[in-house]
Tab-separated table of C-alpha atoms (C1' of nucleotides) in Angstrom:
chain	number	residue	atom	x	y	z
A	1	MET	CA	5.180	4.492	-2.217
A	2	SER	CA	6.134	1.099	-2.652
A	3	ASN	CA	5.608	-0.582	0.492
A	4	SER	CA	8.838	-2.377	0.397
A	5	ARG	CA	11.248	0.371	0.035
A	6	PHE	CA	11.969	0.870	3.788
A	7	PRO	CA	12.747	-2.750	4.589
A	8	VAL	CA	14.886	-2.885	1.282
A	9	SER	CA	16.788	0.335	2.201
A	10	LEU	CA	17.440	-0.956	5.853
A	11	HIS	CA	18.678	-4.234	4.460
A	12	ILE	CA	21.025	-2.580	2.151
A	13	LEU	CA	22.303	-0.435	4.801
A	14	THR	CA	22.633	-3.224	7.195
A	15	LEU	CA	24.665	-5.301	4.607
A	16	LEU	CA	26.885	-2.363	3.736
A	17	ASN	CA	27.584	-1.946	7.544
A	18	GLU	CA	28.463	-5.678	7.702
A	19	ALA	CA	31.020	-5.015	4.867
A	20	LYS	CA	32.794	-2.435	7.140
A	21	GLY	CA	33.789	-0.056	4.384
A	22	ALA	CA	34.386	-2.615	1.620
A	23	VAL	CA	32.742	-2.053	-1.689
A	24	VAL	CA	29.708	-4.242	-2.307
A	25	SER	CA	28.048	-4.752	-5.671
A	26	SER	CA	24.405	-4.367	-6.388
A	27	GLU	CA	24.428	-7.976	-7.527
A	28	TYR	CA	25.610	-9.140	-4.183
A	29	LEU	CA	22.956	-7.078	-2.213
A	30	ALA	CA	20.285	-8.249	-4.516
A	31	GLY	CA	21.308	-11.717	-3.782
A	32	SER	CA	20.993	-11.365	-0.119
A	33	ILE	CA	17.707	-9.449	-0.274
A	34	ASN	CA	16.390	-11.815	-2.995
A	35	ILE	CA	15.077	-8.948	-5.390
A	36	ASN	CA	16.222	-7.593	-8.706
A	37	PRO	CA	19.540	-5.892	-8.923
A	38	VAL	CA	18.078	-3.003	-10.902
A	39	LEU	CA	15.722	-2.236	-7.971
A	40	VAL	CA	18.678	-2.345	-5.600
A	41	ARG	CA	20.508	0.181	-7.800
A	42	LYS	CA	17.357	2.462	-7.727
A	43	GLU	CA	17.105	2.204	-3.975
A	44	ILE	CA	20.923	3.045	-3.718
A	45	MET	CA	20.412	5.941	-6.023
A	46	ASN	CA	18.049	7.495	-3.405
A	47	LEU	CA	20.226	6.436	-0.492
A	48	ARG	CA	23.203	8.235	-2.106
A	49	LYS	CA	20.939	11.341	-2.894
A	50	HIS	CA	20.277	11.547	0.890
A	51	GLY	CA	23.922	11.069	1.848
A	52	PHE	CA	23.688	7.733	3.458
A	53	VAL	CA	25.826	5.808	1.056
A	54	GLU	CA	28.190	6.432	-1.841
A	55	SER	CA	28.999	4.407	-4.940
A	56	LYS	CA	32.043	3.674	-7.153
A	57	GLU	CA	31.418	2.921	-10.867
A	58	GLY	CA	33.345	0.580	-13.068
A	59	LYS	CA	34.951	-2.799	-12.499
A	60	GLY	CA	35.315	-3.591	-8.813
A	61	GLY	CA	32.677	-0.909	-8.020
A	62	GLY	CA	29.801	-0.914	-5.760
A	63	SER	CA	28.473	0.928	-2.693
A	64	PHE	CA	29.570	1.632	0.889
A	65	LEU	CA	28.355	3.649	3.820
A	66	ALA	CA	28.942	7.409	3.317
A	67	LYS	CA	29.052	7.812	7.287
A	68	SER	CA	29.303	6.032	10.416
A	69	ALA	CA	26.277	3.701	11.053
A	70	SER	CA	25.821	5.664	14.394
A	71	ASP	CA	25.240	8.773	12.481
A	72	ILE	CA	22.433	6.996	10.338
A	73	ASN	CA	19.158	7.551	11.937
A	74	LEU	CA	16.300	5.245	11.085
A	75	GLY	CA	13.730	8.025	10.920
A	76	GLU	CA	15.951	9.856	8.524
A	77	VAL	CA	15.923	6.813	6.383
A	78	TYR	CA	12.218	6.268	6.559
A	79	LYS	CA	11.811	9.864	5.473
A	80	SER	CA	14.092	9.374	2.633
A	81	VAL	CA	11.903	6.592	1.167
A	82	ARG	CA	8.460	7.539	1.981
A	83	GLY	CA	6.776	8.972	-0.833
A	84	SER	CA	3.040	9.539	0.049
A	85	ASN	CA	1.726	9.061	3.657
A	86	VAL	CA	1.642	5.821	5.399
A	87	LEU	CA	-2.145	5.746	6.467
A	88	GLY	CA	-3.504	6.060	2.736
A	89	GLN	CA	-3.089	8.152	-0.162
A	90	SER	CA	-4.919	11.518	-0.251
A	91	LYS	CA	-5.408	11.218	-4.050
A	92	ASN	CA	-8.792	9.904	-3.524
A	93	GLU	CA	-11.412	12.214	-4.991
A	94	PRO	CA	-14.466	12.538	-2.590
A	95	ASN	CA	-17.582	14.083	-3.978
A	96	PRO	CA	-17.143	17.997	-3.875
A	97	LYS	CA	-20.830	18.307	-3.633
A	98	CYS	CA	-20.897	16.675	-0.224
A	99	PRO	CA	-20.033	18.840	2.741
A	100	VAL	CA	-17.878	16.008	4.320
A	101	GLY	CA	-16.254	14.927	1.001
A	102	ARG	CA	-15.411	18.388	0.325
A	103	GLN	CA	-13.109	19.005	3.299
A	104	ILE	CA	-12.038	15.454	4.369
A	105	ASN	CA	-8.817	15.407	2.553
A	106	GLN	CA	-7.397	18.365	4.465
A	107	HIS	CA	-8.484	16.846	7.694
A	108	LEU	CA	-7.037	13.458	6.857
A	109	ASP	CA	-3.764	15.070	5.811
A	110	SER	CA	-3.115	16.891	9.111
A	111	LEU	CA	-4.366	13.567	10.943
A	112	TYR	CA	-1.846	11.592	8.744
A	113	SER	CA	1.034	13.951	9.111
A	114	ASP	CA	0.548	14.040	12.934
A	115	ALA	CA	0.286	10.277	13.220
A	116	GLU	CA	3.382	9.705	10.906
A	117	ASN	CA	5.401	12.300	12.898
A	118	ALA	CA	4.943	9.974	15.873
A	119	LEU	CA	5.993	7.044	13.707
A	120	ILE	CA	9.196	9.003	12.670
A	121	ALA	CA	10.046	10.097	16.237
A	122	ASN	CA	9.870	6.436	17.178
A	123	LEU	CA	11.960	5.290	14.506
A	124	SER	CA	14.533	8.262	15.202
A	125	LYS	CA	15.300	6.579	18.640
A	126	GLN	CA	17.420	4.019	16.752
A	127	THR	CA	20.353	4.414	14.503
A	128	LEU	CA	21.710	1.960	11.783
A	129	ALA	CA	24.370	1.007	14.326
A	130	ASP	CA	21.779	0.106	17.013
A	131	PHE	CA	19.901	-2.036	14.249
A	132	ALA	CA	22.789	-3.655	13.082
A	133	SER	CA	24.103	-4.661	16.403
A	134	LYS	CA	21.179	-7.153	16.701
A	135	PHE	CA	22.781	-9.203	14.034
A	136	GLU	CA	25.780	-9.936	15.960
B	1	MET	CA	-3.752	-4.019	3.215
B	2	SER	CA	-5.442	-1.773	0.834
B	3	ASN	CA	-3.832	1.461	1.541
B	4	SER	CA	-7.248	3.419	1.434
B	5	ARG	CA	-9.082	1.282	3.983
B	6	PHE	CA	-8.375	3.636	6.773
B	7	PRO	CA	-9.418	6.872	5.003
B	8	VAL	CA	-12.595	5.162	3.593
B	9	SER	CA	-13.740	3.915	6.960
B	10	LEU	CA	-13.017	7.211	8.605
B	11	HIS	CA	-15.161	8.806	5.869
B	12	ILE	CA	-17.958	6.283	6.394
B	13	LEU	CA	-17.879	6.887	10.251
B	14	THR	CA	-17.779	10.721	9.714
B	15	LEU	CA	-20.900	10.558	7.455
B	16	LEU	CA	-22.637	8.353	9.906
B	17	ASN	CA	-21.944	10.699	12.624
B	18	GLU	CA	-23.425	13.642	10.499
B	19	ALA	CA	-26.558	11.561	10.055
B	20	LYS	CA	-27.222	11.663	13.786
B	21	GLY	CA	-28.523	8.222	14.222
B	22	ALA	CA	-30.400	8.004	10.747
B	23	VAL	CA	-29.988	5.046	8.659
B	24	VAL	CA	-27.627	5.716	5.626
B	25	SER	CA	-27.519	3.661	2.557
B	26	SER	CA	-24.296	2.249	1.101
B	27	GLU	CA	-25.240	3.861	-2.084
B	28	TYR	CA	-25.313	7.331	-0.492
B	29	LEU	CA	-21.917	6.757	1.131
B	30	ALA	CA	-20.266	5.606	-1.913
B	31	GLY	CA	-21.654	8.746	-3.590
B	32	SER	CA	-19.853	10.967	-1.242
B	33	ILE	CA	-16.744	9.016	-1.008
B	34	ASN	CA	-16.791	8.467	-4.759
B	35	ILE	CA	-16.061	4.906	-4.717
B	36	ASN	CA	-17.949	1.742	-5.471
B	37	PRO	CA	-20.964	0.823	-3.229
B	38	VAL	CA	-19.682	-2.814	-2.962
B	39	LEU	CA	-16.506	-1.556	-1.502
B	40	VAL	CA	-18.447	0.512	1.030
B	41	ARG	CA	-20.501	-2.449	2.121
B	42	LYS	CA	-17.251	-4.443	2.444
B	43	GLU	CA	-15.825	-1.933	4.646
B	44	ILE	CA	-19.031	-1.524	6.718
B	45	MET	CA	-18.904	-5.342	7.248
B	46	ASN	CA	-15.524	-4.840	8.781
B	47	LEU	CA	-16.797	-1.721	10.856
B	48	ARG	CA	-19.638	-3.913	11.962
B	49	LYS	CA	-17.599	-6.720	13.037
B	50	HIS	CA	-15.670	-4.409	15.265
B	51	GLY	CA	-18.810	-3.055	16.835
B	52	PHE	CA	-18.485	0.408	15.379
B	53	VAL	CA	-21.676	0.350	13.235
B	54	GLU	CA	-24.847	-1.533	12.813
B	55	SER	CA	-26.709	-2.229	9.781
B	56	LYS	CA	-30.356	-2.814	8.819
B	57	GLU	CA	-31.281	-4.971	5.897
B	58	GLY	CA	-34.193	-4.486	3.458
B	59	LYS	CA	-35.889	-1.632	2.161
B	60	GLY	CA	-35.156	1.723	3.977
B	61	GLY	CA	-32.057	0.016	5.191
B	62	GLY	CA	-28.543	1.096	5.754
B	63	SER	CA	-26.087	1.786	8.448
B	64	PHE	CA	-25.624	3.900	11.525
B	65	LEU	CA	-23.161	4.329	14.399
B	66	ALA	CA	-23.242	1.395	17.097
B	67	LYS	CA	-22.118	3.814	19.819
B	68	SER	CA	-21.390	7.367	20.556
B	69	ALA	CA	-18.785	9.190	18.273
B	70	SER	CA	-16.902	9.893	21.557
B	71	ASP	CA	-16.418	6.360	22.252
B	72	ILE	CA	-14.862	5.513	18.900
B	73	ASN	CA	-11.177	5.941	18.964
B	74	LEU	CA	-9.203	6.482	15.901
B	75	GLY	CA	-6.547	4.208	16.982
B	76	GLU	CA	-9.154	1.344	17.266
B	77	VAL	CA	-10.444	2.327	13.926
B	78	TYR	CA	-7.010	1.981	12.383
B	79	LYS	CA	-6.329	-1.118	14.187
B	80	SER	CA	-9.540	-2.814	12.826
B	81	VAL	CA	-8.533	-1.982	9.107
B	82	ARG	CA	-4.820	-2.536	9.217
B	83	GLY	CA	-3.991	-5.832	7.624
B	84	SER	CA	-0.138	-6.127	7.378
B	85	ASN	CA	2.242	-3.684	8.814
B	86	VAL	CA	2.510	0.087	7.775
B	87	LEU	CA	6.232	0.042	7.114
B	88	GLY	CA	6.338	-2.590	4.633
B	89	GLN	CA	5.339	-6.307	4.277
B	90	SER	CA	7.189	-8.926	6.107
B	91	LYS	CA	6.387	-11.423	3.422
B	92	ASN	CA	9.566	-10.766	1.414
B	93	GLU	CA	11.895	-13.697	1.185
B	94	PRO	CA	15.502	-12.845	1.942
B	95	ASN	CA	18.028	-15.269	1.177
B	96	PRO	CA	18.440	-17.723	3.966
B	97	LYS	CA	22.006	-18.346	3.192
B	98	CYS	CA	22.914	-14.826	3.956
B	99	PRO	CA	23.569	-14.303	7.790
B	100	VAL	CA	21.767	-10.818	7.509
B	101	GLY	CA	18.966	-12.044	5.288
B	102	ARG	CA	18.354	-15.037	7.485
B	103	GLN	CA	17.369	-13.048	10.485
B	104	ILE	CA	16.324	-9.712	9.216
B	105	ASN	CA	12.617	-10.315	9.098
B	106	GLN	CA	12.375	-10.780	12.808
B	107	HIS	CA	14.138	-7.502	13.433
B	108	LEU	CA	12.156	-5.762	10.984
B	109	ASP	CA	9.092	-7.153	12.598
B	110	SER	CA	9.918	-5.800	16.135
B	111	LEU	CA	11.189	-2.391	14.551
B	112	TYR	CA	7.688	-2.176	12.825
B	113	SER	CA	5.441	-3.067	15.599
B	114	ASP	CA	7.277	-0.705	18.004
B	115	ALA	CA	6.950	2.110	15.559
B	116	GLU	CA	3.387	1.271	14.593
B	117	ASN	CA	2.268	1.470	18.272
B	118	ALA	CA	3.549	4.868	18.389
B	119	LEU	CA	1.304	5.606	15.401
B	120	ILE	CA	-1.579	4.063	16.965
B	121	ALA	CA	-0.989	5.771	20.261
B	122	ASN	CA	-1.001	9.070	18.327
B	123	LEU	CA	-4.261	8.243	16.501
B	124	SER	CA	-5.682	7.119	19.889
B	125	LYS	CA	-5.574	10.587	21.240
B	126	GLN	CA	-8.657	11.432	19.177
B	127	THR	CA	-12.096	10.141	18.973
B	128	LEU	CA	-14.443	10.183	15.999
B	129	ALA	CA	-16.167	12.974	17.802
B	130	ASP	CA	-12.841	15.040	17.722
B	131	PHE	CA	-12.467	14.412	14.208
B	132	ALA	CA	-16.078	14.953	13.078
B	133	SER	CA	-16.007	18.220	15.055
B	134	LYS	CA	-13.601	19.761	12.439
B	135	PHE	CA	-16.465	19.686	9.785
B	136	GLU	CA	-18.703	22.098	11.660
C	1	DT	C1'	41.274	-3.086	-24.205
C	2	DG	C1'	38.406	-6.734	-22.263
C	3	DT	C1'	35.963	-7.215	-18.164
C	4	DA	C1'	33.075	-6.068	-14.420
C	5	DC	C1'	30.725	-2.850	-12.593
C	6	DT	C1'	27.044	1.377	-12.355
C	7	DG	C1'	23.213	4.343	-14.021
C	8	DT	C1'	19.336	4.506	-16.549
C	9	DA	C1'	15.519	3.875	-19.645
C	10	DA	C1'	11.962	1.109	-21.591
C	11	DT	C1'	9.239	-2.862	-21.426
C	12	DA	C1'	6.871	-6.772	-19.622
C	13	DA	C1'	5.081	-9.519	-15.908
C	14	DA	C1'	3.032	-10.198	-11.694
C	15	DA	C1'	0.487	-8.708	-7.660
C	16	DA	C1'	-2.692	-5.785	-5.522
C	17	DT	C1'	-6.703	-2.801	-5.592
C	18	DA	C1'	-10.839	-1.310	-7.079
C	19	DA	C1'	-15.121	-1.688	-10.032
C	20	DT	C1'	-18.598	-4.001	-12.042
C	21	DT	C1'	-22.091	-7.331	-12.443
C	22	DA	C1'	-25.105	-10.489	-10.576
C	23	DC	C1'	-28.263	-12.258	-7.545
C	24	DA	C1'	-30.189	-14.246	-3.172
C	25	DG	C1'	-32.446	-12.822	0.979
C	26	DA	C1'	-34.556	-9.285	4.181
C	27	DA	C1'	-37.519	-5.479	5.405
C	28	DT	C1'	-41.250	-2.384	3.976
C	29	DG	C1'	-45.431	-0.791	2.620
C	30	DA	C1'	-49.165	-0.288	-0.958
D	1	DT	C1'	-49.171	-10.726	-1.203
D	2	DC	C1'	-45.863	-8.945	-3.839
D	3	DA	C1'	-43.210	-5.097	-5.883
D	4	DT	C1'	-39.620	-2.286	-4.310
D	5	DT	C1'	-35.440	-1.068	-2.067
D	6	DC	C1'	-32.092	-2.173	0.568
D	7	DT	C1'	-28.049	-5.520	2.205
D	8	DG	C1'	-24.647	-9.372	1.956
D	9	DT	C1'	-21.842	-11.738	-0.914
D	10	DA	C1'	-19.411	-14.217	-4.690
D	11	DA	C1'	-17.467	-13.988	-9.055
D	12	DT	C1'	-15.384	-11.586	-12.722
D	13	DT	C1'	-13.161	-7.944	-14.925
D	14	DA	C1'	-10.537	-3.733	-15.208
D	15	DT	C1'	-7.093	-0.679	-13.355
D	16	DT	C1'	-3.183	0.628	-10.965
D	17	DT	C1'	0.947	-0.322	-8.659
D	18	DT	C1'	4.934	-2.737	-8.064
D	19	DT	C1'	8.359	-5.784	-9.233
D	20	DA	C1'	11.249	-8.086	-12.660
D	21	DT	C1'	13.439	-8.243	-17.003
D	22	DT	C1'	16.144	-6.649	-20.830
D	23	DA	C1'	19.279	-3.655	-22.727
D	24	DC	C1'	22.879	-0.786	-23.352
D	25	DA	C1'	25.818	3.415	-22.550
D	26	DG	C1'	29.538	4.992	-19.652
D	27	DT	C1'	33.155	4.267	-16.115
D	28	DA	C1'	37.233	2.244	-13.848
D	29	DC	C1'	40.448	-1.172	-13.417
D	30	DA	C1'	44.155	-4.506	-14.595
DNA sequence: TGTACTGTAATAAAAATAATTACAGAATGA
DNA sequence: TCATTCTGTAATTATTTTTATTACAGTACA
C-alpha cells in the first residue's frame, strides 16, 4: 500500500466536510493537498466505492460527503485504504529449507493482524467529525 | 522506513534464539531469510545498537542474542526499527494557503502517534520467547 | 454546443528499497 | 606469521514502488 493513502484520504474527507455539502472539484482538492489531481480522483474512487463520498460528473461536478461526518469512522477509512499490512509485507520469500523460514510468514501474519486490529480499534474511537473539529 | 525491517529483524532474532547462544554468521541468516547478507548486517547493526544482539568479528564470528528471549519485547523491537510513522509520512507538503492544509500535519501527527502507541502496546504483549515458541 | 468537470488508461519520472561489489580490519588457527 | 573467514561499512547499481504527467472519452450544464 502506498504509505500516503490514508493521509490523503483523510485530507480529502476533511476538505469535503469543510465544504458543508457543496461540490468540490478534484483540482481544488489536489491544490490543497498539493498532489496530482489524478491521484485525488483515484483516491476518491476508492472513497466512493466504500460509501464515504459521492461524485457528480460534468461541468460544475466534483465530490461531496455521502454521509454525515459523525458517521464516518476513521478506523473504517483506514481499512478502506490499507492494502497490505502495516508492519511489513508478507510477500517476502524466506528459504523453505529452513525450519524457521518455512513457517515464519504464517506467524508474522497473525502477529500483524493482531497488532493492526489494535491500531484500527484505536482509530475507530474517532469519527471524521471529531477530527475535523480540530480545525475550527 | 523500509517496510520489511521489522519482519527481517524478527526473523533474525528468531534464528538467533534457535541457535541457543551459538554464534551465527550473517551469511547463514541471509540464506534463511533469503535476502542479501549486507542487509542482514545492517539490520544487526541496529539490533546491536539497541542491545538485542551482540556480534563477534573475525573468523568464526557472527551474532548471538545479547539477552534472554523472554527479555526481548516485540514492541521494543518494533520501536527500534520504525523510522517514520506507520500510517503515512508527514513529509507531505500541503498547501499552506489552505486553512486545512496549513494545520493538517500536526493533527495527523497526533492521530498517528496515538494509533501507533496502540499498536506498540499490542506488540508489547509478546516477547521473543513467546514468538519463538510457535516454531516448536 | 462549448466548457468544465469526472473517469480511466498509459506512460514517464522520481523516490525508496534492496542487491551487489569491494575492501579494510579483526579473530582464528595451522 | 599468514592464509582464512568472518564483520563493518561505503559506494554503486538494479529493482520496485510510488507519484506525476499526459491524454482523451464521456457527462452535465448553461
